[in-house]
């Protein structure tokens, strides 16, 4: 019998290099946008190192991830390793800010540090280090996703898939890049000195980011699919990887050509294209409005018979209701209201009750025909939280009820017997149906067990009581298991029972009594 291999795939060195280059390219695009924006706000800052620092942090994150894979660290050793790594990044960032300065200026600044330590933590240093730290954290997460890429789904059931995580990180990075480029263009329009890059430079940064991101997603998706096909013993063509690369390049070329062929902002062609997009959006909104009013019309037609039926109880016409009388000084009702007011309230309650019952019946019928919808509803976080809260409340109520019964039983055992005689008990009704007879026979079996030293505790379920009897009296195990099985069937089964079930529990009850008597005599 063949067994499937569930070991995670081993990422090759070439894949790690390719993914690292793509990740570094995306990081460089965002860093370049940040540096251009900082140059507009603070021209004196070292924008060259502001571009290099995120790349150094990305390389450090991927390298440290490989180090921890080869030599795993746990507990305090792991945090000590991370702390040393952050200190090294801090030193690199602080020394890197001297990049491009004259040696005399650098030596003069280093000589001032012992007397003025706060000169180390400048605003430029803080911004650069925070940007480097954020890049380092994102690169660590990306390195973990690169390692998990291609694993079977059962290896990451409690977390999102690596491909989804990489795609979401690419999406949010694109939003940040668009925000930075938009802020750069807005600042360039308001600045009296035109120092912003040209439009083609901004477009090149944006296109480079999306090209690197799409190539990275395509490669990770291809590696995941290859491992899944190999896991399923599927035959793969030798030229599959080449075709995948060609189709990816074709898709990127078409997307790039489409982006380059778009008319520039402010031209007549751009206004025409904007008008076409606006007209398409208005058409979609018109279709949505028509669909909304059709739904309202259907809802009105469904509720119209119920409204007509409820209006028959009133004295006025259902189609032409009478206008309310003008207010007068004597129209104030006494407490309690008139019979007509209560009748209107009753009519409204009946109407909404029938309507809600009809809608709930339709909803339950739909859920019965579509069990996948029930699973989707239960998977929602609010619904799952409410279900867990309901189960917790039921367990708490059951525990409180059992504890109350135990305390009442203890109080009754400790209280003195009453002087007056107890009133005669009313004769119990003789069980008639097979289900009632099974209940009576089960309670008789419990009384018999209590008489022979195996009582059932108030907190025990039938199954727990049978389990306890199995440990105390192993010889009577088959009888009590049969009795418990028939009782649970009568207690929870929705279908009717017959005399065969009654005969089973009667035979098991006779064996139960005989075995208990035999064990007591022994």
Tab-separated table of N, CA and C in Angstrom, residues 390-503:
chain	number	residue	atom	x	y	z
A	390	UNK	N	-22.739	30.482	24.264
A	390	UNK	CA	-23.948	29.719	24.608
A	390	UNK	C	-23.585	28.392	25.259
A	391	UNK	N	-22.583	27.692	24.706
A	391	UNK	CA	-22.165	26.419	25.309
A	391	UNK	C	-21.587	26.645	26.710
A	392	UNK	N	-20.851	27.744	26.894
A	392	UNK	CA	-20.312	28.020	28.224
A	392	UNK	C	-21.421	28.310	29.219
A	393	UNK	N	-22.440	29.071	28.789
A	393	UNK	CA	-23.565	29.356	29.685
A	393	UNK	C	-24.326	28.090	30.029
A	394	UNK	N	-24.489	27.187	29.059
A	394	UNK	CA	-25.180	25.933	29.354
A	394	UNK	C	-24.393	25.083	30.344
A	395	UNK	N	-23.062	25.007	30.172
A	395	UNK	CA	-22.255	24.251	31.115
A	395	UNK	C	-22.288	24.880	32.501
A	396	UNK	N	-22.242	26.236	32.537
A	396	UNK	CA	-22.302	26.900	33.836
A	396	UNK	C	-23.641	26.670	34.517
A	397	UNK	N	-24.727	26.728	33.742
A	397	UNK	CA	-26.046	26.476	34.325
A	397	UNK	C	-26.173	25.039	34.801
A	398	UNK	N	-25.641	24.080	34.020
A	398	UNK	CA	-25.697	22.680	34.436
A	398	UNK	C	-24.885	22.452	35.713
A	399	UNK	N	-23.700	23.077	35.776
A	399	UNK	CA	-22.881	22.944	36.987
A	399	UNK	C	-23.566	23.562	38.197
A	400	UNK	N	-24.187	24.735	38.006
A	400	UNK	CA	-24.905	25.382	39.106
A	400	UNK	C	-26.089	24.548	39.557
A	401	UNK	N	-26.794	23.934	38.598
A	401	UNK	CA	-27.941	23.093	38.954
A	401	UNK	C	-27.499	21.862	39.736
A	402	UNK	N	-26.411	21.220	39.283
A	402	UNK	CA	-25.924	20.038	39.996
A	402	UNK	C	-25.436	20.402	41.403
A	403	UNK	N	-24.757	21.560	41.513
A	403	UNK	CA	-24.278	21.975	42.827
A	403	UNK	C	-25.446	22.303	43.759
A	404	UNK	N	-26.487	22.924	43.214
A	404	UNK	CA	-27.667	23.229	44.030
A	404	UNK	C	-28.347	21.954	44.508
A	405	UNK	N	-28.471	20.976	43.616
A	405	UNK	CA	-29.078	19.704	44.022
A	405	UNK	C	-28.254	19.010	45.102
A	406	UNK	N	-26.922	19.110	44.952
A	406	UNK	CA	-26.081	18.462	45.955
A	406	UNK	C	-26.228	19.134	47.317
A	407	UNK	N	-26.276	20.460	47.313
A	407	UNK	CA	-26.438	21.177	48.581
A	407	UNK	C	-27.801	20.906	49.206
A	408	UNK	N	-28.843	20.836	48.390
A	408	UNK	CA	-30.178	20.533	48.928
A	408	UNK	C	-30.227	19.126	49.499
A	409	UNK	N	-29.599	18.164	48.806
A	409	UNK	CA	-29.582	16.798	49.314
A	409	UNK	C	-28.800	16.709	50.627
A	410	UNK	N	-27.671	17.456	50.709
A	410	UNK	CA	-26.900	17.448	51.949
A	410	UNK	C	-27.692	18.075	53.093
A	411	UNK	N	-28.420	19.152	52.795
A	411	UNK	CA	-29.230	19.786	53.839
A	411	UNK	C	-30.354	18.884	54.310
A	412	UNK	N	-30.945	18.128	53.381
A	412	UNK	CA	-32.017	17.219	53.788
A	412	UNK	C	-31.493	16.077	54.646
A	413	UNK	N	-30.282	15.602	54.318
A	413	UNK	CA	-29.722	14.513	55.130
A	413	UNK	C	-29.350	14.994	56.518
A	414	UNK	N	-28.930	16.262	56.654
A	414	UNK	CA	-28.532	16.775	57.958
A	414	UNK	C	-29.721	17.252	58.800
A	415	UNK	N	-30.847	17.583	58.157
A	415	UNK	CA	-31.999	18.096	58.897
A	415	UNK	C	-32.694	16.960	59.642
A	416	UNK	N	-33.275	17.229	60.872
A	416	UNK	CA	-33.993	16.174	61.618
A	416	UNK	C	-35.294	15.793	60.928
A	417	UNK	N	-35.731	14.585	61.216
A	417	UNK	CA	-36.952	14.092	60.607
A	417	UNK	C	-38.141	14.855	61.168
A	418	UNK	N	-39.165	15.146	60.438
A	418	UNK	CA	-40.345	15.867	60.940
A	418	UNK	C	-41.161	14.977	61.880
A	419	UNK	N	-41.812	15.649	62.841
A	419	UNK	CA	-42.637	14.919	63.808
A	419	UNK	C	-43.944	14.449	63.207
A	420	UNK	N	-44.500	15.256	62.326
A	420	UNK	CA	-45.802	14.878	61.752
A	420	UNK	C	-45.575	13.877	60.635
A	421	UNK	N	-46.533	12.994	60.445
A	421	UNK	CA	-46.372	11.991	59.375
A	421	UNK	C	-46.452	12.644	58.002
A	422	UNK	N	-45.733	12.023	57.071
A	422	UNK	CA	-45.734	12.527	55.704
A	422	UNK	C	-47.076	12.251	55.045
A	423	UNK	N	-47.514	13.132	54.169
A	423	UNK	CA	-48.781	12.884	53.473
A	423	UNK	C	-48.645	11.695	52.539
A	424	UNK	N	-49.729	11.000	52.337
A	424	UNK	CA	-49.664	9.814	51.447
A	424	UNK	C	-49.312	10.242	50.017
A	425	UNK	N	-48.471	9.447	49.418
A	425	UNK	CA	-48.059	9.723	48.048
A	425	UNK	C	-49.157	9.321	47.084
A	426	UNK	N	-49.287	10.136	46.066
A	426	UNK	CA	-50.285	9.822	45.042
A	426	UNK	C	-49.781	8.665	44.184
A	427	UNK	N	-50.650	7.784	43.850
A	427	UNK	CA	-50.211	6.652	43.020
A	427	UNK	C	-49.724	7.144	41.662
A	428	UNK	N	-48.603	6.626	41.264
A	428	UNK	CA	-48.031	7.023	39.980
A	428	UNK	C	-48.795	6.375	38.833
A	429	UNK	N	-48.806	7.105	37.727
A	429	UNK	CA	-49.486	6.584	36.550
A	429	UNK	C	-48.666	5.457	35.936
A	430	UNK	N	-49.335	4.409	35.615
A	430	UNK	CA	-48.645	3.242	35.055
A	430	UNK	C	-48.170	3.568	33.649
A	431	UNK	N	-46.877	3.274	33.351
A	431	UNK	CA	-46.382	3.563	31.999
A	431	UNK	C	-47.117	2.751	30.945
A	432	UNK	N	-47.404	3.397	29.860
A	432	UNK	CA	-48.177	2.751	28.795
A	432	UNK	C	-47.348	2.520	27.540
A	433	UNK	N	-46.667	3.565	27.041
A	433	UNK	CA	-45.912	3.426	25.792
A	433	UNK	C	-44.594	2.691	26.048
A	434	UNK	N	-43.991	2.108	25.027
A	434	UNK	CA	-42.694	1.440	25.216
A	434	UNK	C	-41.618	2.395	25.747
A	435	UNK	N	-41.655	3.650	25.326
A	435	UNK	CA	-40.656	4.590	25.801
A	435	UNK	C	-40.800	4.827	27.303
A	436	UNK	N	-42.052	4.986	27.784
A	436	UNK	CA	-42.269	5.181	29.217
A	436	UNK	C	-41.891	3.935	30.015
A	437	UNK	N	-42.153	2.766	29.463
A	437	UNK	CA	-41.777	1.513	30.154
A	437	UNK	C	-40.260	1.385	30.249
A	438	UNK	N	-39.546	1.823	29.205
A	438	UNK	CA	-38.078	1.760	29.252
A	438	UNK	C	-37.552	2.714	30.315
A	439	UNK	N	-38.147	3.917	30.422
A	439	UNK	CA	-37.739	4.852	31.468
A	439	UNK	C	-37.952	4.261	32.860
A	440	UNK	N	-39.120	3.609	33.066
A	440	UNK	CA	-39.403	3.012	34.368
A	440	UNK	C	-38.440	1.874	34.685
A	441	UNK	N	-38.118	1.066	33.669
A	441	UNK	CA	-37.186	-0.048	33.903
A	441	UNK	C	-35.785	0.474	34.200
A	442	UNK	N	-35.369	1.592	33.566
A	442	UNK	CA	-34.049	2.140	33.851
A	442	UNK	C	-33.971	2.662	35.282
A	443	UNK	N	-35.007	3.350	35.735
A	443	UNK	CA	-35.012	3.827	37.115
A	443	UNK	C	-35.050	2.664	38.108
A	444	UNK	N	-35.740	1.590	37.743
A	444	UNK	CA	-35.724	0.393	38.591
A	444	UNK	C	-34.316	-0.187	38.670
A	445	UNK	N	-33.577	-0.165	37.533
A	445	UNK	CA	-32.200	-0.655	37.541
A	445	UNK	C	-31.312	0.232	38.416
A	446	UNK	N	-31.555	1.547	38.415
A	446	UNK	CA	-30.773	2.429	39.281
A	446	UNK	C	-31.056	2.146	40.755
A	447	UNK	N	-32.317	1.919	41.103
A	447	UNK	CA	-32.640	1.599	42.496
A	447	UNK	C	-32.012	0.280	42.912
A	448	UNK	N	-32.012	-0.691	42.015
A	448	UNK	CA	-31.384	-1.981	42.318
A	448	UNK	C	-29.882	-1.817	42.522
A	449	UNK	N	-29.227	-0.994	41.674
A	449	UNK	CA	-27.802	-0.755	41.851
A	449	UNK	C	-27.495	-0.056	43.160
A	450	UNK	N	-28.341	0.907	43.557
A	450	UNK	CA	-28.119	1.585	44.828
A	450	UNK	C	-28.277	0.632	46.006
A	451	UNK	N	-29.209	-0.303	45.918
A	451	UNK	CA	-29.390	-1.280	46.995
A	451	UNK	C	-28.198	-2.215	47.126
A	452	UNK	N	-27.464	-2.439	46.037
A	452	UNK	CA	-26.325	-3.364	46.078
A	452	UNK	C	-24.987	-2.627	46.112
A	453	UNK	N	-24.976	-1.371	46.469
A	453	UNK	CA	-23.715	-0.682	46.695
A	453	UNK	C	-23.120	0.039	45.511
A	454	UNK	N	-23.831	0.207	44.420
A	454	UNK	CA	-23.329	0.958	43.259
A	454	UNK	C	-24.369	2.031	42.899
A	455	UNK	N	-24.498	3.075	43.741
A	455	UNK	CA	-25.481	4.113	43.434
A	455	UNK	C	-24.980	5.048	42.339
A	456	UNK	N	-25.918	5.689	41.684
A	456	UNK	CA	-25.574	6.688	40.659
A	456	UNK	C	-25.580	8.065	41.305
A	457	UNK	N	-24.466	8.805	41.148
A	457	UNK	CA	-24.368	10.131	41.715
A	457	UNK	C	-25.207	11.130	40.905
A	458	UNK	N	-25.651	12.205	41.553
A	458	UNK	CA	-26.474	13.184	40.811
A	458	UNK	C	-25.732	13.852	39.654
A	459	UNK	N	-24.408	13.939	39.749
A	459	UNK	CA	-23.634	14.618	38.698
A	459	UNK	C	-23.222	13.693	37.559
A	460	UNK	N	-23.582	12.421	37.637
A	460	UNK	CA	-23.151	11.457	36.618
A	460	UNK	C	-24.213	11.326	35.531
A	461	UNK	N	-23.745	11.269	34.303
A	461	UNK	CA	-24.613	10.946	33.172
A	461	UNK	C	-24.776	9.431	33.088
A	462	UNK	N	-25.757	8.923	32.333
A	462	UNK	CA	-25.895	7.459	32.200
A	462	UNK	C	-24.613	6.788	31.709
A	463	UNK	N	-23.928	7.426	30.762
A	463	UNK	CA	-22.703	6.835	30.249
A	463	UNK	C	-21.603	6.832	31.313
A	464	UNK	N	-21.489	7.909	32.079
A	464	UNK	CA	-20.491	7.946	33.151
A	464	UNK	C	-20.815	6.936	34.255
A	465	UNK	N	-22.095	6.735	34.536
A	465	UNK	CA	-22.472	5.741	35.548
A	465	UNK	C	-22.103	4.329	35.086
A	466	UNK	N	-22.344	4.034	33.810
A	466	UNK	CA	-21.957	2.715	33.287
A	466	UNK	C	-20.446	2.541	33.330
A	467	UNK	N	-19.703	3.608	33.065
A	467	UNK	CA	-18.240	3.530	33.129
A	467	UNK	C	-17.768	3.278	34.565
A	468	UNK	N	-18.423	3.931	35.538
A	468	UNK	CA	-18.051	3.699	36.935
A	468	UNK	C	-18.382	2.271	37.383
A	469	UNK	N	-19.510	1.734	36.940
A	469	UNK	CA	-19.879	0.351	37.289
A	469	UNK	C	-18.895	-0.627	36.678
A	470	UNK	N	-18.393	-0.299	35.480
A	470	UNK	CA	-17.447	-1.188	34.810
A	470	UNK	C	-16.176	-1.358	35.645
A	471	UNK	N	-15.760	-0.307	36.354
A	471	UNK	CA	-14.563	-0.395	37.197
A	471	UNK	C	-14.855	-1.051	38.552
A	472	UNK	N	-16.065	-0.854	39.094
A	472	UNK	CA	-16.382	-1.413	40.411
A	472	UNK	C	-16.827	-2.876	40.323
A	473	UNK	N	-17.680	-3.185	39.373
A	473	UNK	CA	-18.199	-4.552	39.205
A	473	UNK	C	-18.013	-4.987	37.747
A	474	UNK	N	-16.858	-5.505	37.401
A	474	UNK	CA	-16.637	-5.865	35.983
A	474	UNK	C	-17.576	-6.959	35.489
A	475	UNK	N	-18.072	-7.784	36.386
A	475	UNK	CA	-18.900	-8.910	35.948
A	475	UNK	C	-20.273	-8.470	35.441
A	476	UNK	N	-20.743	-7.287	35.866
A	476	UNK	CA	-22.072	-6.826	35.455
A	476	UNK	C	-21.982	-5.801	34.326
A	477	UNK	N	-20.839	-5.692	33.699
A	477	UNK	CA	-20.649	-4.685	32.652
A	477	UNK	C	-21.577	-4.881	31.459
A	478	UNK	N	-21.726	-6.096	30.874
A	478	UNK	CA	-22.602	-6.224	29.700
A	478	UNK	C	-24.042	-5.822	29.983
A	479	UNK	N	-24.551	-6.176	31.172
A	479	UNK	CA	-25.945	-5.861	31.475
A	479	UNK	C	-26.173	-4.356	31.574
A	480	UNK	N	-25.298	-3.642	32.317
A	480	UNK	CA	-25.511	-2.200	32.479
A	480	UNK	C	-25.260	-1.456	31.178
A	481	UNK	N	-24.375	-1.956	30.338
A	481	UNK	CA	-24.157	-1.295	29.046
A	481	UNK	C	-25.385	-1.433	28.151
A	482	UNK	N	-26.017	-2.602	28.148
A	482	UNK	CA	-27.237	-2.775	27.361
A	482	UNK	C	-28.364	-1.898	27.896
A	483	UNK	N	-28.490	-1.845	29.220
A	483	UNK	CA	-29.537	-1.004	29.818
A	483	UNK	C	-29.305	0.463	29.456
A	484	UNK	N	-28.051	0.917	29.549
A	484	UNK	CA	-27.745	2.308	29.224
A	484	UNK	C	-27.977	2.606	27.750
A	485	UNK	N	-27.626	1.673	26.882
A	485	UNK	CA	-27.803	1.884	25.447
A	485	UNK	C	-29.286	2.018	25.087
A	486	UNK	N	-30.122	1.128	25.641
A	486	UNK	CA	-31.558	1.202	25.328
A	486	UNK	C	-32.170	2.471	25.928
A	487	UNK	N	-31.732	2.853	27.136
A	487	UNK	CA	-32.271	4.066	27.758
A	487	UNK	C	-31.889	5.319	26.956
A	488	UNK	N	-30.634	5.433	26.518
A	488	UNK	CA	-30.235	6.590	25.711
A	488	UNK	C	-30.951	6.599	24.368
A	489	UNK	N	-31.220	5.427	23.827
A	489	UNK	CA	-31.977	5.370	22.587
A	489	UNK	C	-33.403	5.872	22.789
A	490	UNK	N	-34.023	5.477	23.921
A	490	UNK	CA	-35.369	5.963	24.211
A	490	UNK	C	-35.378	7.433	24.584
A	491	UNK	N	-34.283	7.908	25.158
A	491	UNK	CA	-34.240	9.299	25.623
A	491	UNK	C	-33.984	10.275	24.481
A	492	UNK	N	-33.155	9.904	23.503
A	492	UNK	CA	-32.728	10.862	22.497
A	492	UNK	C	-33.161	10.516	21.079
A	493	UNK	N	-33.576	9.286	20.806
A	493	UNK	CA	-33.922	8.898	19.434
A	493	UNK	C	-35.249	9.537	19.033
A	494	UNK	N	-35.354	10.123	17.815
A	494	UNK	CA	-36.624	10.741	17.412
A	494	UNK	C	-37.665	9.747	16.917
A	495	UNK	N	-37.259	8.527	16.546
A	495	UNK	CA	-38.199	7.554	16.006
A	495	UNK	C	-38.843	6.770	17.151
A	496	UNK	N	-40.033	6.179	16.928
A	496	UNK	CA	-40.720	5.425	18.000
A	496	UNK	C	-40.026	4.093	18.282
A	497	UNK	N	-40.233	3.575	19.490
A	497	UNK	CA	-39.677	2.292	19.902
A	497	UNK	C	-40.795	1.258	19.983
A	498	UNK	N	-40.409	-0.015	20.017
A	498	UNK	CA	-41.406	-1.094	20.030
A	498	UNK	C	-41.106	-2.042	21.182
A	499	UNK	N	-41.826	-3.162	21.171
A	499	UNK	CA	-41.697	-4.141	22.254
A	499	UNK	C	-40.351	-4.849	22.232
A	500	UNK	N	-39.671	-4.858	21.076
A	500	UNK	CA	-38.361	-5.504	21.022
A	500	UNK	C	-37.365	-4.782	21.926
A	501	UNK	N	-37.419	-3.463	21.914
A	501	UNK	CA	-36.527	-2.695	22.789
A	501	UNK	C	-36.876	-2.906	24.254
A	502	UNK	N	-38.186	-3.007	24.540
A	502	UNK	CA	-38.591	-3.277	25.935
A	502	UNK	C	-38.093	-4.640	26.377
A	503	UNK	N	-38.170	-5.630	25.477
A	503	UNK	CA	-37.693	-6.976	25.830
A	503	UNK	C	-36.186	-6.980	26.062
